[in-house]
């Protein structure tokens, strides 16, 4: 029995090439790393440039959760 060219069904596909160059970006809000799904916001007046996720709802879900002390 083979699954996607592998004899062991628990064995996954070979590891993909990991981007480690200028194409790799990090979201300034949630910290996600990747090469797609980002946009850069700039403010020429203050010379500020930040990179954020293009999907705002998904980015908000990845934000670090604050610890709440309910006791």
PDB file of N, CA and C in Angstrom:
ATOM      1  N   UNK A   1       0.843  -1.178   0.000  1.00  0.00           N
ATOM      2  CA  UNK A   1       0.000   0.000   0.000  1.00  0.00           C
ATOM      3  C   UNK A   1       0.888   1.241   0.000  1.00  0.00           C
ATOM      4  N   UNK A   2       0.613   2.145  -0.910  1.00  0.00           N
ATOM      5  CA  UNK A   2       1.387   3.380  -0.957  1.00  0.00           C
ATOM      6  C   UNK A   2       0.453   4.569  -0.824  1.00  0.00           C
ATOM      7  N   UNK A   3       0.935   5.568  -0.131  1.00  0.00           N
ATOM      8  CA  UNK A   3       0.185   6.808   0.034  1.00  0.00           C
ATOM      9  C   UNK A   3       1.043   7.938  -0.482  1.00  0.00           C
ATOM     10  N   UNK A   4       0.666   8.521  -1.582  1.00  0.00           N
ATOM     11  CA  UNK A   4       1.395   9.629  -2.205  1.00  0.00           C
ATOM     12  C   UNK A   4       2.856   9.267  -2.439  1.00  0.00           C
ATOM     13  N   UNK A   5       3.115   8.038  -2.878  1.00  0.00           N
ATOM     14  CA  UNK A   5       4.467   7.625  -3.202  1.00  0.00           C
ATOM     15  C   UNK A   5       5.280   7.139  -2.020  1.00  0.00           C
ATOM     16  N   UNK A   6       4.659   6.960  -0.855  1.00  0.00           N
ATOM     17  CA  UNK A   6       5.370   6.495   0.333  1.00  0.00           C
ATOM     18  C   UNK A   6       4.826   5.126   0.721  1.00  0.00           C
ATOM     19  N   UNK A   7       5.714   4.254   1.182  1.00  0.00           N
ATOM     20  CA  UNK A   7       5.277   2.925   1.583  1.00  0.00           C
ATOM     21  C   UNK A   7       4.664   2.929   2.977  1.00  0.00           C
ATOM     22  N   UNK A   8       5.088   3.831   3.840  1.00  0.00           N
ATOM     23  CA  UNK A   8       4.553   3.918   5.187  1.00  0.00           C
ATOM     24  C   UNK A   8       3.475   5.004   5.222  1.00  0.00           C
ATOM     25  N   UNK A   9       2.218   4.673   5.566  1.00  0.00           N
ATOM     26  CA  UNK A   9       1.163   5.690   5.548  1.00  0.00           C
ATOM     27  C   UNK A   9       1.352   6.770   6.611  1.00  0.00           C
ATOM     28  N   UNK A  10       2.175   6.494   7.638  1.00  0.00           N
ATOM     29  CA  UNK A  10       2.421   7.507   8.662  1.00  0.00           C
ATOM     30  C   UNK A  10       3.538   8.465   8.269  1.00  0.00           C
ATOM     31  N   UNK A  11       4.239   8.140   7.212  1.00  0.00           N
ATOM     32  CA  UNK A  11       5.336   8.980   6.749  1.00  0.00           C
ATOM     33  C   UNK A  11       4.775  10.038   5.804  1.00  0.00           C
ATOM     34  N   UNK A  12       5.081  11.268   6.045  1.00  0.00           N
ATOM     35  CA  UNK A  12       4.548  12.357   5.224  1.00  0.00           C
ATOM     36  C   UNK A  12       5.417  12.646   4.026  1.00  0.00           C
ATOM     37  N   UNK A  13       5.071  13.674   3.278  1.00  0.00           N
ATOM     38  CA  UNK A  13       5.873  14.063   2.124  1.00  0.00           C
ATOM     39  C   UNK A  13       7.224  14.612   2.570  1.00  0.00           C
ATOM     40  N   UNK A  14       8.196  14.618   1.669  1.00  0.00           N
ATOM     41  CA  UNK A  14       9.505  15.171   2.039  1.00  0.00           C
ATOM     42  C   UNK A  14       9.367  16.646   2.414  1.00  0.00           C
ATOM     43  N   UNK A  15      10.269  17.109   3.274  1.00  0.00           N
ATOM     44  CA  UNK A  15      10.211  18.484   3.738  1.00  0.00           C
ATOM     45  C   UNK A  15      10.392  19.450   2.577  1.00  0.00           C
ATOM     46  N   UNK A  16       9.596  20.506   2.597  1.00  0.00           N
ATOM     47  CA  UNK A  16       9.691  21.526   1.563  1.00  0.00           C
ATOM     48  C   UNK A  16      10.884  22.429   1.851  1.00  0.00           C
ATOM     49  N   UNK A  17      11.308  23.128   0.841  1.00  0.00           N
ATOM     50  CA  UNK A  17      12.406  24.074   1.008  1.00  0.00           C
ATOM     51  C   UNK A  17      11.900  25.240   1.853  1.00  0.00           C
ATOM     52  N   UNK A  18      12.646  25.576   2.891  1.00  0.00           N
ATOM     53  CA  UNK A  18      12.261  26.665   3.788  1.00  0.00           C
ATOM     54  C   UNK A  18      12.906  27.952   3.300  1.00  0.00           C
ATOM     55  N   UNK A  19      12.097  28.997   3.149  1.00  0.00           N
ATOM     56  CA  UNK A  19      12.601  30.281   2.679  1.00  0.00           C
ATOM     57  C   UNK A  19      13.415  30.944   3.786  1.00  0.00           C
ATOM     58  N   UNK A  20      14.595  31.420   3.455  1.00  0.00           N
ATOM     59  CA  UNK A  20      15.448  32.085   4.428  1.00  0.00           C
ATOM     60  C   UNK A  20      16.115  33.311   3.826  1.00  0.00           C
ATOM     61  N   UNK A  21      15.487  33.952   2.894  1.00  0.00           N
ATOM     62  CA  UNK A  21      16.091  35.099   2.248  1.00  0.00           C
ATOM     63  C   UNK A  21      15.232  36.332   2.398  1.00  0.00           C
ATOM     64  N   UNK A  22      15.406  37.262   1.490  1.00  0.00           N
ATOM     65  CA  UNK A  22      14.633  38.500   1.567  1.00  0.00           C
ATOM     66  C   UNK A  22      13.137  38.281   1.335  1.00  0.00           C
ATOM     67  N   UNK A  23      12.735  37.124   0.783  1.00  0.00           N
ATOM     68  CA  UNK A  23      11.319  36.862   0.552  1.00  0.00           C
ATOM     69  C   UNK A  23      10.591  36.479   1.841  1.00  0.00           C
ATOM     70  N   UNK A  24      11.314  36.102   2.889  1.00  0.00           N
ATOM     71  CA  UNK A  24      10.715  35.745   4.168  1.00  0.00           C
ATOM     72  C   UNK A  24      10.318  37.017   4.911  1.00  0.00           C
ATOM     73  N   UNK A  25       9.055  37.077   5.357  1.00  0.00           N
ATOM     74  CA  UNK A  25       8.551  38.263   6.039  1.00  0.00           C
ATOM     75  C   UNK A  25       7.973  37.879   7.392  1.00  0.00           C
ATOM     76  N   UNK A  26       7.908  38.848   8.316  1.00  0.00           N
ATOM     77  CA  UNK A  26       7.338  38.639   9.644  1.00  0.00           C
ATOM     78  C   UNK A  26       6.293  39.721   9.895  1.00  0.00           C
ATOM     79  N   UNK A  27       5.119  39.296  10.395  1.00  0.00           N
ATOM     80  CA  UNK A  27       4.064  40.234  10.739  1.00  0.00           C
ATOM     81  C   UNK A  27       4.466  40.988  12.007  1.00  0.00           C
ATOM     82  N   UNK A  28       4.328  42.313  11.990  1.00  0.00           N
ATOM     83  CA  UNK A  28       4.699  43.130  13.143  1.00  0.00           C
ATOM     84  C   UNK A  28       3.692  43.012  14.273  1.00  0.00           C
ATOM     85  N   UNK A  29       2.483  42.516  13.998  1.00  0.00           N
ATOM     86  CA  UNK A  29       1.450  42.433  15.022  1.00  0.00           C
ATOM     87  C   UNK A  29       1.392  41.073  15.693  1.00  0.00           C
ATOM     88  N   UNK A  30       1.366  39.999  14.914  1.00  0.00           N
ATOM     89  CA  UNK A  30       1.199  38.660  15.502  1.00  0.00           C
ATOM     90  C   UNK A  30       2.471  37.831  15.477  1.00  0.00           C
ATOM     91  N   UNK A  31       3.471  38.226  14.692  1.00  0.00           N
ATOM     92  CA  UNK A  31       4.737  37.517  14.665  1.00  0.00           C
ATOM     93  C   UNK A  31       4.811  36.369  13.688  1.00  0.00           C
ATOM     94  N   UNK A  32       3.791  36.189  12.826  1.00  0.00           N
ATOM     95  CA  UNK A  32       3.792  35.087  11.861  1.00  0.00           C
ATOM     96  C   UNK A  32       4.901  35.279  10.841  1.00  0.00           C
ATOM     97  N   UNK A  33       5.576  34.178  10.500  1.00  0.00           N
ATOM     98  CA  UNK A  33       6.610  34.186   9.470  1.00  0.00           C
ATOM     99  C   UNK A  33       6.070  33.536   8.210  1.00  0.00           C
ATOM    100  N   UNK A  34       6.447  34.045   7.048  1.00  0.00           N
ATOM    101  CA  UNK A  34       6.016  33.444   5.794  1.00  0.00           C
ATOM    102  C   UNK A  34       6.481  34.247   4.607  1.00  0.00           C
ATOM    103  N   UNK A  35       6.030  33.809   3.438  1.00  0.00           N
ATOM    104  CA  UNK A  35       6.406  34.512   2.215  1.00  0.00           C
ATOM    105  C   UNK A  35       5.187  35.055   1.474  1.00  0.00           C
ATOM    106  N   UNK A  36       3.965  34.611   1.880  1.00  0.00           N
ATOM    107  CA  UNK A  36       2.755  35.083   1.205  1.00  0.00           C
ATOM    108  C   UNK A  36       1.759  35.593   2.230  1.00  0.00           C
ATOM    109  N   UNK A  37       0.839  36.447   1.776  1.00  0.00           N
ATOM    110  CA  UNK A  37      -0.242  36.917   2.630  1.00  0.00           C
ATOM    111  C   UNK A  37       0.143  38.079   3.525  1.00  0.00           C
ATOM    112  N   UNK A  38       1.039  38.933   3.060  1.00  0.00           N
ATOM    113  CA  UNK A  38       1.458  40.094   3.831  1.00  0.00           C
ATOM    114  C   UNK A  38       1.243  41.350   3.020  1.00  0.00           C
ATOM    115  N   UNK A  39       1.134  42.470   3.716  1.00  0.00           N
ATOM    116  CA  UNK A  39       1.152  43.761   3.048  1.00  0.00           C
ATOM    117  C   UNK A  39       1.964  44.721   3.898  1.00  0.00           C
ATOM    118  N   UNK A  40       2.593  45.688   3.252  1.00  0.00           N
ATOM    119  CA  UNK A  40       3.451  46.638   3.945  1.00  0.00           C
ATOM    120  C   UNK A  40       2.754  47.982   3.997  1.00  0.00           C
ATOM    121  N   UNK A  41       2.636  48.511   5.213  1.00  0.00           N
ATOM    122  CA  UNK A  41       2.030  49.815   5.431  1.00  0.00           C
ATOM    123  C   UNK A  41       3.146  50.817   5.688  1.00  0.00           C
ATOM    124  N   UNK A  42       3.096  51.950   4.997  1.00  0.00           N
ATOM    125  CA  UNK A  42       4.149  52.953   5.137  1.00  0.00           C
ATOM    126  C   UNK A  42       3.544  54.297   5.490  1.00  0.00           C
ATOM    127  N   UNK A  43       4.323  55.102   6.205  1.00  0.00           N
ATOM    128  CA  UNK A  43       3.971  56.474   6.532  1.00  0.00           C
ATOM    129  C   UNK A  43       5.189  57.310   6.178  1.00  0.00           C
ATOM    130  N   UNK A  44       5.109  58.011   5.045  1.00  0.00           N
ATOM    131  CA  UNK A  44       6.260  58.762   4.554  1.00  0.00           C
ATOM    132  C   UNK A  44       6.596  59.944   5.445  1.00  0.00           C
ATOM    133  N   UNK A  45       5.595  60.500   6.122  1.00  0.00           N
ATOM    134  CA  UNK A  45       5.832  61.661   6.972  1.00  0.00           C
ATOM    135  C   UNK A  45       6.768  61.305   8.136  1.00  0.00           C
ATOM    136  N   UNK A  46       6.552  60.147   8.744  1.00  0.00           N
ATOM    137  CA  UNK A  46       7.361  59.733   9.883  1.00  0.00           C
ATOM    138  C   UNK A  46       8.391  58.666   9.514  1.00  0.00           C
ATOM    139  N   UNK A  47       8.450  58.300   8.245  1.00  0.00           N
ATOM    140  CA  UNK A  47       9.381  57.275   7.736  1.00  0.00           C
ATOM    141  C   UNK A  47       9.214  55.953   8.479  1.00  0.00           C
ATOM    142  N   UNK A  48       7.966  55.517   8.605  1.00  0.00           N
ATOM    143  CA  UNK A  48       7.641  54.259   9.271  1.00  0.00           C
ATOM    144  C   UNK A  48       7.148  53.274   8.226  1.00  0.00           C
ATOM    145  N   UNK A  49       7.602  52.023   8.337  1.00  0.00           N
ATOM    146  CA  UNK A  49       7.163  50.973   7.444  1.00  0.00           C
ATOM    147  C   UNK A  49       6.994  49.700   8.274  1.00  0.00           C
ATOM    148  N   UNK A  50       5.757  49.148   8.309  1.00  0.00           N
ATOM    149  CA  UNK A  50       5.523  47.911   9.033  1.00  0.00           C
ATOM    150  C   UNK A  50       4.888  46.896   8.088  1.00  0.00           C
ATOM    151  N   UNK A  51       5.113  45.634   8.384  1.00  0.00           N
ATOM    152  CA  UNK A  51       4.544  44.533   7.608  1.00  0.00           C
ATOM    153  C   UNK A  51       3.495  43.849   8.462  1.00  0.00           C
ATOM    154  N   UNK A  52       2.285  43.680   7.920  1.00  0.00           N
ATOM    155  CA  UNK A  52       1.193  43.034   8.644  1.00  0.00           C
ATOM    156  C   UNK A  52       0.558  41.974   7.757  1.00  0.00           C
ATOM    157  N   UNK A  53      -0.210  41.070   8.390  1.00  0.00           N
ATOM    158  CA  UNK A  53      -0.937  40.050   7.637  1.00  0.00           C
ATOM    159  C   UNK A  53      -2.012  40.711   6.793  1.00  0.00           C
ATOM    160  N   UNK A  54      -2.256  40.189   5.608  1.00  0.00           N
ATOM    161  CA  UNK A  54      -3.287  40.768   4.749  1.00  0.00           C
ATOM    162  C   UNK A  54      -4.683  40.402   5.227  1.00  0.00           C
ATOM    163  N   UNK A  55      -4.828  39.277   5.941  1.00  0.00           N
ATOM    164  CA  UNK A  55      -6.115  38.871   6.490  1.00  0.00           C
ATOM    165  C   UNK A  55      -6.175  39.330   7.948  1.00  0.00           C
ATOM    166  N   UNK A  56      -6.904  40.424   8.212  1.00  0.00           N
ATOM    167  CA  UNK A  56      -6.926  41.022   9.548  1.00  0.00           C
ATOM    168  C   UNK A  56      -7.543  40.106  10.592  1.00  0.00           C
ATOM    169  N   UNK A  57      -8.604  39.397  10.241  1.00  0.00           N
ATOM    170  CA  UNK A  57      -9.282  38.538  11.210  1.00  0.00           C
ATOM    171  C   UNK A  57      -8.375  37.392  11.650  1.00  0.00           C
ATOM    172  N   UNK A  58      -7.659  36.787  10.723  1.00  0.00           N
ATOM    173  CA  UNK A  58      -6.748  35.694  11.072  1.00  0.00           C
ATOM    174  C   UNK A  58      -5.588  36.217  11.908  1.00  0.00           C
ATOM    175  N   UNK A  59      -5.124  37.409  11.622  1.00  0.00           N
ATOM    176  CA  UNK A  59      -4.026  37.998  12.378  1.00  0.00           C
ATOM    177  C   UNK A  59      -4.461  38.252  13.818  1.00  0.00           C
ATOM    178  N   UNK A  60      -5.663  38.765  14.016  1.00  0.00           N
ATOM    179  CA  UNK A  60      -6.148  39.037  15.369  1.00  0.00           C
ATOM    180  C   UNK A  60      -6.267  37.760  16.186  1.00  0.00           C
ATOM    181  N   UNK A  61      -6.636  36.652  15.546  1.00  0.00           N
ATOM    182  CA  UNK A  61      -6.749  35.380  16.261  1.00  0.00           C
ATOM    183  C   UNK A  61      -5.388  34.871  16.709  1.00  0.00           C
ATOM    184  N   UNK A  62      -4.322  35.262  16.024  1.00  0.00           N
ATOM    185  CA  UNK A  62      -2.974  34.808  16.375  1.00  0.00           C
ATOM    186  C   UNK A  62      -2.294  35.711  17.401  1.00  0.00           C
ATOM    187  N   UNK A  63      -2.888  36.856  17.730  1.00  0.00           N
ATOM    188  CA  UNK A  63      -2.258  37.755  18.700  1.00  0.00           C
ATOM    189  C   UNK A  63      -2.077  37.027  20.014  1.00  0.00           C
ATOM    190  N   UNK A  64      -1.018  37.309  20.725  1.00  0.00           N
ATOM    191  CA  UNK A  64      -0.810  36.661  22.023  1.00  0.00           C
ATOM    192  C   UNK A  64      -1.956  37.007  22.976  1.00  0.00           C
ATOM    193  N   UNK A  65      -2.463  36.004  23.670  1.00  0.00           N
ATOM    194  CA  UNK A  65      -3.559  36.206  24.606  1.00  0.00           C
ATOM    195  C   UNK A  65      -2.996  36.688  25.956  1.00  0.00           C
ATOM    196  N   UNK A  66      -3.650  37.668  26.540  1.00  0.00           N
ATOM    197  CA  UNK A  66      -3.246  38.169  27.849  1.00  0.00           C
ATOM    198  C   UNK A  66      -3.714  37.191  28.913  1.00  0.00           C
ATOM    199  N   UNK A  67      -2.866  36.995  29.910  1.00  0.00           N
ATOM    200  CA  UNK A  67      -3.268  36.110  31.006  1.00  0.00           C
ATOM    201  C   UNK A  67      -4.204  36.863  31.932  1.00  0.00           C
ATOM    202  N   UNK A  68      -5.323  36.245  32.240  1.00  0.00           N
ATOM    203  CA  UNK A  68      -6.304  36.867  33.117  1.00  0.00           C
ATOM    204  C   UNK A  68      -6.333  36.112  34.424  1.00  0.00           C
ATOM    205  N   UNK A  69      -6.329  36.835  35.512  1.00  0.00           N
ATOM    206  CA  UNK A  69      -6.390  36.236  36.837  1.00  0.00           C
ATOM    207  C   UNK A  69      -7.831  36.354  37.329  1.00  0.00           C
ATOM    208  N   UNK A  70      -8.620  35.282  37.165  1.00  0.00           N
ATOM    209  CA  UNK A  70     -10.034  35.312  37.538  1.00  0.00           C
ATOM    210  C   UNK A  70     -10.273  34.951  38.994  1.00  0.00           C
ATOM    211  N   UNK A  71      -9.232  34.630  39.740  1.00  0.00           N
ATOM    212  CA  UNK A  71      -9.409  34.192  41.130  1.00  0.00           C
ATOM    213  C   UNK A  71      -9.705  35.329  42.058  1.00  0.00           C
TER     214      UNK A  71
END
